[in-house]
Short mmCIF file of C-alpha atoms in Angstrom, two decimals:
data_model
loop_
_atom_site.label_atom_id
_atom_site.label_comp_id
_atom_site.label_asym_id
_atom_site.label_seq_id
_atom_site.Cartn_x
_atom_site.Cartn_y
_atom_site.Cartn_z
CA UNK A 30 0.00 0.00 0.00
CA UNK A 31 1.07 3.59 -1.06
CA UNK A 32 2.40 5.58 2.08
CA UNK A 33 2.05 9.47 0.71
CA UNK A 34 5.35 11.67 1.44
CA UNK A 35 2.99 14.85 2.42
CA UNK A 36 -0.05 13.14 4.41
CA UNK A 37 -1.22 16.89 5.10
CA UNK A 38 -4.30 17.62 4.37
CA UNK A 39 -3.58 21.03 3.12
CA UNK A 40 -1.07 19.62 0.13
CA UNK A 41 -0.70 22.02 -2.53
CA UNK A 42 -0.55 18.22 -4.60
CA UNK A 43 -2.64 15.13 -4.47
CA UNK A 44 -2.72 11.71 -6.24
CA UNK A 45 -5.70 10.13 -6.45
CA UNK A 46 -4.87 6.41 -7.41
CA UNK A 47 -5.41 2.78 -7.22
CA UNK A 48 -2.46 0.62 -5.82
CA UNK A 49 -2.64 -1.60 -8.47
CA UNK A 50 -3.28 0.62 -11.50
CA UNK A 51 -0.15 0.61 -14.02
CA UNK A 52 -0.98 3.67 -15.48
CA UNK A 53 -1.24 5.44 -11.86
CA UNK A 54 1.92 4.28 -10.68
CA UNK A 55 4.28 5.76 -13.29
CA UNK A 56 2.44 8.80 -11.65
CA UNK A 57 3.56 7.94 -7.83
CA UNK A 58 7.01 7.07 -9.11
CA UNK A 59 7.30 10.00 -11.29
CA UNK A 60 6.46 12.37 -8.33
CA UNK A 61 8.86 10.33 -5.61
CA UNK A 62 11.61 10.69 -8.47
CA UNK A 63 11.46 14.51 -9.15
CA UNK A 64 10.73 14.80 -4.82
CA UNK A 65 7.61 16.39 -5.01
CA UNK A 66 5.88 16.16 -1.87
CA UNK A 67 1.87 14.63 -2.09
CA UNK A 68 -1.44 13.52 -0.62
CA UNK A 69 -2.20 10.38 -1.15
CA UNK A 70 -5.98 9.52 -1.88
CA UNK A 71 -7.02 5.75 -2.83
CA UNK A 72 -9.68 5.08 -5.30
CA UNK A 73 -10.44 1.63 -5.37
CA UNK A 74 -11.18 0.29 -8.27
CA UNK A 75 -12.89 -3.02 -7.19
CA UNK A 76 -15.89 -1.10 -6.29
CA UNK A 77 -17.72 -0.16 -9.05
CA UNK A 78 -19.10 3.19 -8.28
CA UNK A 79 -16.35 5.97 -8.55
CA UNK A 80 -16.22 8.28 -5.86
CA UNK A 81 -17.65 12.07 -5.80
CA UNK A 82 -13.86 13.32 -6.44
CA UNK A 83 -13.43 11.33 -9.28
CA UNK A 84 -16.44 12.09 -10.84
CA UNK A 85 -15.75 16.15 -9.68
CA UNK A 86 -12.21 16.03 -11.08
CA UNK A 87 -12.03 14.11 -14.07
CA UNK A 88 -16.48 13.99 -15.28
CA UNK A 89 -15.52 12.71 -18.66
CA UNK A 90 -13.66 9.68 -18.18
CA UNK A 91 -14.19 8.96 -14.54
CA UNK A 92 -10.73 7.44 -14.22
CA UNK A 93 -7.38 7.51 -12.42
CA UNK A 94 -4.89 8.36 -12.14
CA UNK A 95 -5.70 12.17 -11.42
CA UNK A 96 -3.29 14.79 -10.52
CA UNK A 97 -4.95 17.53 -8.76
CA UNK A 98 -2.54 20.81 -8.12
CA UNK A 99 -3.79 23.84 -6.11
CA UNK A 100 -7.23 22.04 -6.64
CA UNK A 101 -6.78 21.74 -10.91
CA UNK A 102 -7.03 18.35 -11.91
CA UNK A 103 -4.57 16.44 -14.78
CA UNK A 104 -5.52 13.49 -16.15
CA UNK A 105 -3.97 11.09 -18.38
CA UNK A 106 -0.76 9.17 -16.82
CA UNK A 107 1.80 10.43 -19.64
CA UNK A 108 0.11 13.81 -19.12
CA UNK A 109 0.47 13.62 -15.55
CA UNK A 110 4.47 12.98 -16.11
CA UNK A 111 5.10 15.56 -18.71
CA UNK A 112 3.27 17.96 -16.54
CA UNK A 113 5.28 17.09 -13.09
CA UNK A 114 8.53 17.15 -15.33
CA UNK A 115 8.07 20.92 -16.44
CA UNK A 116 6.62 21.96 -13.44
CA UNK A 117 9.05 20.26 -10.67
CA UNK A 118 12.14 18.38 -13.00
CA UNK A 119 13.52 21.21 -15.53
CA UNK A 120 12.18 18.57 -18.10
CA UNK A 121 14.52 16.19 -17.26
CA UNK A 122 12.80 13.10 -17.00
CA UNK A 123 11.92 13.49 -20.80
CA UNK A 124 14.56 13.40 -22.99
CA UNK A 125 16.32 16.72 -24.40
CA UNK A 126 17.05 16.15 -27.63
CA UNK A 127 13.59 16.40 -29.86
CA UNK A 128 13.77 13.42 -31.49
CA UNK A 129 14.46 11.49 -28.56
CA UNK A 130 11.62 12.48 -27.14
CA UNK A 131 9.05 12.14 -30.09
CA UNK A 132 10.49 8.40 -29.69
CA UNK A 133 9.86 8.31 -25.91
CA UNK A 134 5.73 9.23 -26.31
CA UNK A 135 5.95 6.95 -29.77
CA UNK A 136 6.62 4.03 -26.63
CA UNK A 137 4.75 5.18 -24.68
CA UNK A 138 1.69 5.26 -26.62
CA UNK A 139 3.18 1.67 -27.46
CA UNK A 140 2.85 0.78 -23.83
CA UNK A 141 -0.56 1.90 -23.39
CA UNK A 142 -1.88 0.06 -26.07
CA UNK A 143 -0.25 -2.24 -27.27
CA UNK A 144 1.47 -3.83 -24.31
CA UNK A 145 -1.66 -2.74 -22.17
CA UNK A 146 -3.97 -4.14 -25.34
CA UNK A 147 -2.11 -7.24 -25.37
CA UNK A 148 -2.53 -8.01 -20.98
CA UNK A 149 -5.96 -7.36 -20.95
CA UNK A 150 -6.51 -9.79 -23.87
CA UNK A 151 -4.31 -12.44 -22.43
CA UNK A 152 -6.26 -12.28 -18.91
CA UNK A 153 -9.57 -12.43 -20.34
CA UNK A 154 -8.42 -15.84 -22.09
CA UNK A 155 -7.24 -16.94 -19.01
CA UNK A 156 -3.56 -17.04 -20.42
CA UNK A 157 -4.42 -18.53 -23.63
CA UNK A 158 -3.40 -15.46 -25.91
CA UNK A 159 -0.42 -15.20 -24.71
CA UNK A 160 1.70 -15.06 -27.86
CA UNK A 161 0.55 -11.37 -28.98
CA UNK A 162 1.71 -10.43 -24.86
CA UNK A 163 5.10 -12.26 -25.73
CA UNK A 164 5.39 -10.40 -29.08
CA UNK A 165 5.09 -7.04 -27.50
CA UNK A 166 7.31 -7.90 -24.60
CA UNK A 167 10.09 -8.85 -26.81
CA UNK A 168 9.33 -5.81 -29.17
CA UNK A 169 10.22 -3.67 -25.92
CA UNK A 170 13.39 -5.94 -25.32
CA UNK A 171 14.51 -4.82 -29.17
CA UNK A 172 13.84 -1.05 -27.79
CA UNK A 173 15.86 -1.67 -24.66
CA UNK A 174 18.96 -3.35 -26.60
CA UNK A 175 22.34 -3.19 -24.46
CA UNK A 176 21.10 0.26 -22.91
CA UNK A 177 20.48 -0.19 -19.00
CA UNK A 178 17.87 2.28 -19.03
CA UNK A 179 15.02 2.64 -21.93
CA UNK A 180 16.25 6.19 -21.60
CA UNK A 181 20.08 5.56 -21.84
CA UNK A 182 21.91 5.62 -19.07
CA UNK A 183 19.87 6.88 -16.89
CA UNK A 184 16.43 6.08 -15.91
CA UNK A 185 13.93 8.46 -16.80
CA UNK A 186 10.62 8.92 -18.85
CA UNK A 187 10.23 5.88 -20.71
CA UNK A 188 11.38 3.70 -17.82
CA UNK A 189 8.97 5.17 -15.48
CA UNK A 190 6.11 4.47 -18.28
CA UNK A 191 6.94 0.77 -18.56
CA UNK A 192 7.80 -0.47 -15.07
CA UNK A 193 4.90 -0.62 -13.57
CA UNK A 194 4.30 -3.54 -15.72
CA UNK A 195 6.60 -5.54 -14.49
CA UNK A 196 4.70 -5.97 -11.63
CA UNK A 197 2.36 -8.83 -13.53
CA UNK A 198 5.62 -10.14 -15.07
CA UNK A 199 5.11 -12.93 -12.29
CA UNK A 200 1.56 -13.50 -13.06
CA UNK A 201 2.36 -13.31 -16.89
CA UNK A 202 4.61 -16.20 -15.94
CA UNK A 203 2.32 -18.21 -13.67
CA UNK A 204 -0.77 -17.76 -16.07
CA UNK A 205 0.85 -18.23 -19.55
CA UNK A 206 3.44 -20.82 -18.22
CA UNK A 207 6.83 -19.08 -19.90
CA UNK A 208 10.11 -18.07 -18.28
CA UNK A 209 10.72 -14.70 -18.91
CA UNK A 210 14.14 -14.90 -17.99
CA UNK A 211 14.12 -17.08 -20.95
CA UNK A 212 12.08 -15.19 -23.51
CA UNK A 213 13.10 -11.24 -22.01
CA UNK A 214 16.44 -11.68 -20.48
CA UNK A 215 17.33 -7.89 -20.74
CA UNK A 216 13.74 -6.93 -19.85
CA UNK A 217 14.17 -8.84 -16.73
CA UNK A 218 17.14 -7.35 -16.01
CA UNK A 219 15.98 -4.04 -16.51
CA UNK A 220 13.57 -4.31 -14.15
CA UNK A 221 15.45 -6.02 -11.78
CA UNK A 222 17.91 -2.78 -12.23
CA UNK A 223 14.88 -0.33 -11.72
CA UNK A 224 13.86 -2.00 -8.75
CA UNK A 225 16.97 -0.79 -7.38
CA UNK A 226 15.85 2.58 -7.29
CA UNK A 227 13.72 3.96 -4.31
CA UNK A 228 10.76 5.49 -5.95
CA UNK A 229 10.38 2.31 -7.88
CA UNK A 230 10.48 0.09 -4.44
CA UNK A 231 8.28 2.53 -2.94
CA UNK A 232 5.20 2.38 -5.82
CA UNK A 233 5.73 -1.30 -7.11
CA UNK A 234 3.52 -3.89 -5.55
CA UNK A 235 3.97 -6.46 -4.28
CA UNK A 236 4.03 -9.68 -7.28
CA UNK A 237 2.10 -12.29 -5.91
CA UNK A 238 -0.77 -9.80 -4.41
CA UNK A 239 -1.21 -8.04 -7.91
CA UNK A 240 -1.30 -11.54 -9.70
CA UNK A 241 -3.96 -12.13 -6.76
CA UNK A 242 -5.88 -9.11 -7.59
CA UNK A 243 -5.97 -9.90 -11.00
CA UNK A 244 -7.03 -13.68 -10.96
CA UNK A 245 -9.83 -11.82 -9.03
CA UNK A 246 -10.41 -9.60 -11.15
CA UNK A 247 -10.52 -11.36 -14.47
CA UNK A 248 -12.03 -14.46 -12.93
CA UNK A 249 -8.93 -16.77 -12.83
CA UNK A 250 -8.78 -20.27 -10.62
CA UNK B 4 -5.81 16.38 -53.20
CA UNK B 5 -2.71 18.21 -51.57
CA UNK B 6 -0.43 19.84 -53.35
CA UNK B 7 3.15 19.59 -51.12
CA UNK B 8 4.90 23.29 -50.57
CA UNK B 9 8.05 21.79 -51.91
CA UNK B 10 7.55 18.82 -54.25
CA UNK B 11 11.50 18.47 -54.31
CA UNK B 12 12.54 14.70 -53.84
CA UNK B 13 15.47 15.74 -51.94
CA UNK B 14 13.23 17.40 -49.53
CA UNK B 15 14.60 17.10 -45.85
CA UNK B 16 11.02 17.15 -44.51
CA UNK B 17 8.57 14.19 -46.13
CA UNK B 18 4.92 13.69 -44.81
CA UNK B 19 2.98 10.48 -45.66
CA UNK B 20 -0.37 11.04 -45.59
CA UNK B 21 -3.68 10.03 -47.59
CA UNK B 22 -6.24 13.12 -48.09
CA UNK B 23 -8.99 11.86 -46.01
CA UNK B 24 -6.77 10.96 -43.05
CA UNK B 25 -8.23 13.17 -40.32
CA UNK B 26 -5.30 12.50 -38.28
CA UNK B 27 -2.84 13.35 -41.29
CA UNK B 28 -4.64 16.56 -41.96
CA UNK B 29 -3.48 17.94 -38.44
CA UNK B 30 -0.08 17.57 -39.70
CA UNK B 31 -0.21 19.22 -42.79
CA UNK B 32 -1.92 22.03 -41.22
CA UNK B 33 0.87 22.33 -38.65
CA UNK B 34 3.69 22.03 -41.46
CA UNK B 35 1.69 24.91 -42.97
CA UNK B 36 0.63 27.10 -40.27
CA UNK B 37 4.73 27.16 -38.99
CA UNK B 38 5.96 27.86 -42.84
CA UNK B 39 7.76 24.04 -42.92
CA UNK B 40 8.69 23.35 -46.54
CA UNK B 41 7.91 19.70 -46.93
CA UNK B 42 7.46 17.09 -49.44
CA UNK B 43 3.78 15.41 -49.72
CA UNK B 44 3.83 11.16 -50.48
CA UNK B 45 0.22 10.01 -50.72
CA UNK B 46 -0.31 6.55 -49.34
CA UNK B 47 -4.21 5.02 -50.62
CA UNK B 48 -5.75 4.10 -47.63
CA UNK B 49 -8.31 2.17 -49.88
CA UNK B 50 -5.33 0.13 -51.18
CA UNK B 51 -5.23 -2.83 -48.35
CA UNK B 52 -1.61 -3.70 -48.70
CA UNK B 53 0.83 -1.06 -47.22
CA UNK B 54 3.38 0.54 -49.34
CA UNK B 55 7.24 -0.74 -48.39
CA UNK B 56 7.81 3.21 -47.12
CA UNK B 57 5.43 2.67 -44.67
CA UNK B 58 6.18 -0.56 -43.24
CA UNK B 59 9.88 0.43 -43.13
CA UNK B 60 9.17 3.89 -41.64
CA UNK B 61 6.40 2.71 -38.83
CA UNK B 62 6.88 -1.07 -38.66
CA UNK B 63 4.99 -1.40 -35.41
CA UNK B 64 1.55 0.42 -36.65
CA UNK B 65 2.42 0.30 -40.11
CA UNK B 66 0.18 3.33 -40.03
CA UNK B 67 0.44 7.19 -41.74
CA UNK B 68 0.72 10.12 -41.05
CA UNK B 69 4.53 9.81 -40.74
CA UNK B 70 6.40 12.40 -40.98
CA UNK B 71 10.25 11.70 -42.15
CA UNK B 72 12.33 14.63 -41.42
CA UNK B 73 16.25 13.90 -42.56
CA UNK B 74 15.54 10.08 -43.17
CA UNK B 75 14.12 9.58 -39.54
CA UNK B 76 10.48 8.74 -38.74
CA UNK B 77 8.05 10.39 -36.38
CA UNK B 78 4.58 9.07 -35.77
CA UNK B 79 1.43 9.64 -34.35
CA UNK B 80 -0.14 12.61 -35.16
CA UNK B 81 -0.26 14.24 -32.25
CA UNK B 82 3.54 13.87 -31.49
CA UNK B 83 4.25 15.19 -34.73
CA UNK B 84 2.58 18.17 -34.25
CA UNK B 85 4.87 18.63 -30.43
CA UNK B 86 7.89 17.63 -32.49
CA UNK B 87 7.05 20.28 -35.54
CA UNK B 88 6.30 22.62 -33.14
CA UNK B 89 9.60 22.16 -30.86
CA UNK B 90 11.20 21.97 -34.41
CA UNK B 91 9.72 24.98 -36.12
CA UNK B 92 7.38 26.33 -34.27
CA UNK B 93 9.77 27.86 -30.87
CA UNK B 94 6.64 26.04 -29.33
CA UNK B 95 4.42 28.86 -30.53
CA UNK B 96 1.22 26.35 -31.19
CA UNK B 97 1.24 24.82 -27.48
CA UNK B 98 0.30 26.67 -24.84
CA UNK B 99 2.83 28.53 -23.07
CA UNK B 100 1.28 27.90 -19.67
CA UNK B 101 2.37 23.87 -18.09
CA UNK B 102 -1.96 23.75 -17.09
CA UNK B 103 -3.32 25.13 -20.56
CA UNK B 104 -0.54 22.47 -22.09
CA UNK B 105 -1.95 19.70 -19.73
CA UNK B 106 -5.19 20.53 -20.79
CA UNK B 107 -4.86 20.93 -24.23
CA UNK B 108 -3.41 17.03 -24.31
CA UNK B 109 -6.07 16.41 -22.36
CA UNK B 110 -8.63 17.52 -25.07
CA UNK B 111 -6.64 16.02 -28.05
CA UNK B 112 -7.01 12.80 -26.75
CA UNK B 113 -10.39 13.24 -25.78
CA UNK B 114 -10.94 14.23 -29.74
CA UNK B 115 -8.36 10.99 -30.59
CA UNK B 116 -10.54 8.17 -28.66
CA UNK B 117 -13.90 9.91 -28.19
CA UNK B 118 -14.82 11.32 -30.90
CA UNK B 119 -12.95 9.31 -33.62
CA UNK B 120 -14.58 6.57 -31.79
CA UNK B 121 -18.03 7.80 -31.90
CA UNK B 122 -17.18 8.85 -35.44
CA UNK B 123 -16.67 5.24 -36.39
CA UNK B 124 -19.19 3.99 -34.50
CA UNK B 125 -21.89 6.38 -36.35
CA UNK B 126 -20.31 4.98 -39.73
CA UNK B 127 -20.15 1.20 -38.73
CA UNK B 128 -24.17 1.55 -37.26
CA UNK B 129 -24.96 3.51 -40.76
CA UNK B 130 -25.88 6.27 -38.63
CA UNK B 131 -27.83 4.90 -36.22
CA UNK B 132 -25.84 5.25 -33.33
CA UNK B 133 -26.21 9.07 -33.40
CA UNK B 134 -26.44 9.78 -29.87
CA UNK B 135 -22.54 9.43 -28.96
CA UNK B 136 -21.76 10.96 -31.26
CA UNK B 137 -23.93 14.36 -30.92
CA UNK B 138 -22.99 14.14 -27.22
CA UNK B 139 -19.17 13.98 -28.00
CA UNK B 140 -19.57 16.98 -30.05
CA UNK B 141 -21.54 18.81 -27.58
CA UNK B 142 -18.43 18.43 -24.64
CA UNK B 143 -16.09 19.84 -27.49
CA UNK B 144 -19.07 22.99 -27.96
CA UNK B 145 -18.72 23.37 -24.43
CA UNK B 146 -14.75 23.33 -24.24
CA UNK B 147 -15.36 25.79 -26.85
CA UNK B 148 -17.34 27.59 -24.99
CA UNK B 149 -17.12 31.78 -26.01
CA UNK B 150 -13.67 31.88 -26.88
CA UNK B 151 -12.86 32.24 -30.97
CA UNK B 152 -10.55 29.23 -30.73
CA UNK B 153 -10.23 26.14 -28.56
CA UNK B 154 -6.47 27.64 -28.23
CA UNK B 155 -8.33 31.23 -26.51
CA UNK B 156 -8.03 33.89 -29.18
CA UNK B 157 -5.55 32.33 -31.31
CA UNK B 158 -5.76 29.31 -33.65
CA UNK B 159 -3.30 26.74 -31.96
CA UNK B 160 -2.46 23.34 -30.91
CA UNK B 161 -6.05 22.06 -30.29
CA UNK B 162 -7.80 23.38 -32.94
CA UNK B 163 -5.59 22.15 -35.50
CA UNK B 164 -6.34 18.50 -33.91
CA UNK B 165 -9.84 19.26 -34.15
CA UNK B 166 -10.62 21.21 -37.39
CA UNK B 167 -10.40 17.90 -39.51
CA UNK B 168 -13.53 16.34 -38.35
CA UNK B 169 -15.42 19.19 -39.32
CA UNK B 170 -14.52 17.51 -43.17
CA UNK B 171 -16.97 15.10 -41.94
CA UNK B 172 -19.71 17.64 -40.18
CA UNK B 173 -21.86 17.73 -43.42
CA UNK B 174 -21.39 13.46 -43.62
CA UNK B 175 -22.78 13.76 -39.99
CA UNK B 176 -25.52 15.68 -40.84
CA UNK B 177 -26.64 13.84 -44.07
CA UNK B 178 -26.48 10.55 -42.56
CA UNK B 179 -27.59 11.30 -38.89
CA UNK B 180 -30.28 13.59 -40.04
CA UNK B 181 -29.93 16.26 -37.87
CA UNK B 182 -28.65 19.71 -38.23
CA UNK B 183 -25.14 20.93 -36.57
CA UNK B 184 -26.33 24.73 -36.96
CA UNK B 185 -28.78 23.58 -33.91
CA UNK B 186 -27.17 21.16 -31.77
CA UNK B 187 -23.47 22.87 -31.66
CA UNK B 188 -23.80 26.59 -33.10
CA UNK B 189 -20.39 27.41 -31.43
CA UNK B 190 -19.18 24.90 -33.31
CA UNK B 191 -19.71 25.26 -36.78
CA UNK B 192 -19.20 28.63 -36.52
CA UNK B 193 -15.97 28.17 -35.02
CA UNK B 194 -15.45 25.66 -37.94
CA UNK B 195 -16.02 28.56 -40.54
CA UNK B 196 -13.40 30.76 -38.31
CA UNK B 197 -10.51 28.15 -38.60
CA UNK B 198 -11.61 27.80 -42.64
CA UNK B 199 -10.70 31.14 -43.35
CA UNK B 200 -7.27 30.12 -42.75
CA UNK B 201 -5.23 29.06 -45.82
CA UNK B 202 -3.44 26.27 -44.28
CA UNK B 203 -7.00 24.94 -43.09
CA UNK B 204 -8.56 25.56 -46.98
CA UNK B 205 -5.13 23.99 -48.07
CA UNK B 206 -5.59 20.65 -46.21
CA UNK B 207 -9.14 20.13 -45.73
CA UNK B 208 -10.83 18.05 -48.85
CA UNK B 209 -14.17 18.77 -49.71
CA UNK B 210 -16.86 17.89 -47.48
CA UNK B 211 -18.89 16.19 -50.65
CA UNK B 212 -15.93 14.06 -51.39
CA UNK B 213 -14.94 13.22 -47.68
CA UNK B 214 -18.47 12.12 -47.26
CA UNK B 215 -18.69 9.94 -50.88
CA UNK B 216 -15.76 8.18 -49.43
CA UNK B 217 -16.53 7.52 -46.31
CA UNK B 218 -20.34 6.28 -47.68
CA UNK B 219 -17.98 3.72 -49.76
CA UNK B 220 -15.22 2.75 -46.94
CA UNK B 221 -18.75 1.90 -44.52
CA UNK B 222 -20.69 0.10 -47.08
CA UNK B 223 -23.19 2.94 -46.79
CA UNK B 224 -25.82 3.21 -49.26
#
């Protein structure tokens, strides 16, 4: 569970989230990287009725995560990021050069749909479509090459984007009955090398409770 | 049909685009509105097969616009139009201001899954799935709201992702059978603002011929 660096009441910044929502996460971390002190507020998303400050702060999707600053929401995770990076980083997290960072959003659109796509379609089949999940895993691998960070060197933007997935790479595992360490080897160790970092250790949950949530979730045995 | 600024084949700025491509159109508005010399490669949507620039320019999507700017590809519209306007533009067609610039990607991907969604939902139901549609429209009439432009007083960032659809206002009308005049004034007359713009007359097709298409890409009689 999320512990908020600000629990004040009064924060100038809140983050209203889900513990186990990939797309909120890169949020938390984002936030914890760049040392921006925030309220915490949990939306949980088992319960299907969203709650009065969801539907006040972001009326025309109703989802998290939301970014609310001096009482002004954001929405959208990448927004979120790009936002907290010009506001709080000196756009640092986001890489410098212009191209660079036309190809970090072209991943990270990639990441929203076509690694999120993928997930969604290989829990609803119970882990029988698992080669399209596979495909797109290794298609980030290619993107990752010999770097140690999907940004370079460093960690930043597009590593923030991608590893809250990792966090199912267990259940991926356990459900579609591959070895990443086999099929991913750098991914793998990428993550394993983000996990280092304290912002990452902080968000991430743990493996075994979010592959709980989701056999829940999708209906899994 | 376009007609590229510079038709030069050693051009250092290509865009691949097909006429009707709402999403394409945005680009070609930006190249125009910031003065970008670039060469125009059309790419027949109606043609199934993929032509080899595209596959080798955006194997993962494999879809246009692209823009190619010194042999290197940039896609999705919408990052195009950041990377143009970091490029070209001294980030004149953003917002200046990091909440305006949150909520202005906000909107454009509001316009990107909502209403191309309810666009192609209206097409695929033959028009009888007005009501999402309509509604869709009515949030943008609202974001509207007095100003001249969704961008405040100045044609920017989210009217250029925007003004394309109006190419399809009058296909709307015809096949939903209802008049745009009275369910989004603001609208349409914030459409005729942005056409008295040459890069929007440029880009935008005919709203006869956008329509004819569309009533052969949907099967509609």
């Amino acid at each position: 569970m999320e512990k908020a660096m600000d629990a004040g009441r009064q924060s100038e910044v809140t983050c209203v989230d889900f513990w186990a929502n990939e797309f909120g996460m890169r949020v938390r971390i984002a936030l914890r990287e760049l040392g921006v002190a925030f309220e915490y507020v949990e939306e949980d998303l088992r319960v299907r009725e969203r709650s009065e400050l969801v539907r006040r702060m972001n009326p025309v999707h109703r989802s998290i995560p939301i970014l609310i600053h001096h009482g002004l929401p954001v929405c959208g995770s990448v927004n979120i990021i790009e936002y907290i990076d010009e506001g709080w980083g000196e756009a640092r997290l986001l890489p410098g050069n212009p191209v660079d960072r036309a190809d970090a959003r072209f991943w990270a659109d990639f990441v929203d749909h076509k690694v999120f796509g993928a997930q969604v379609r290989f829990l609803e089949s119970k882990g029988e479509e698992k080669d399209e999940l596979v495909e797109q895993l290794k298609r980030l691998e290619e993107v990752l090459g010999d770097k140690g960070f999907f940004s370079g060197d460093d960690f930043g933007f597009l590593d923030i984007v991608t590893i809250p997935f990792s966090s199912m790479f267990h259940g991926y595992e356990q459900l579609g009955r591959f070895d990443l360490d086999v099929e991913c080897p750098k991914l793998t160790q990428w993550a394993k090398r983000c996990k280092q970092r304290e912002s990452v250790r902080a968000v991430l949950p743990d493996d075994t409770e979010m592959y709980e949530l989701h056999k829940h979730l999708y209906g899994i045995e």
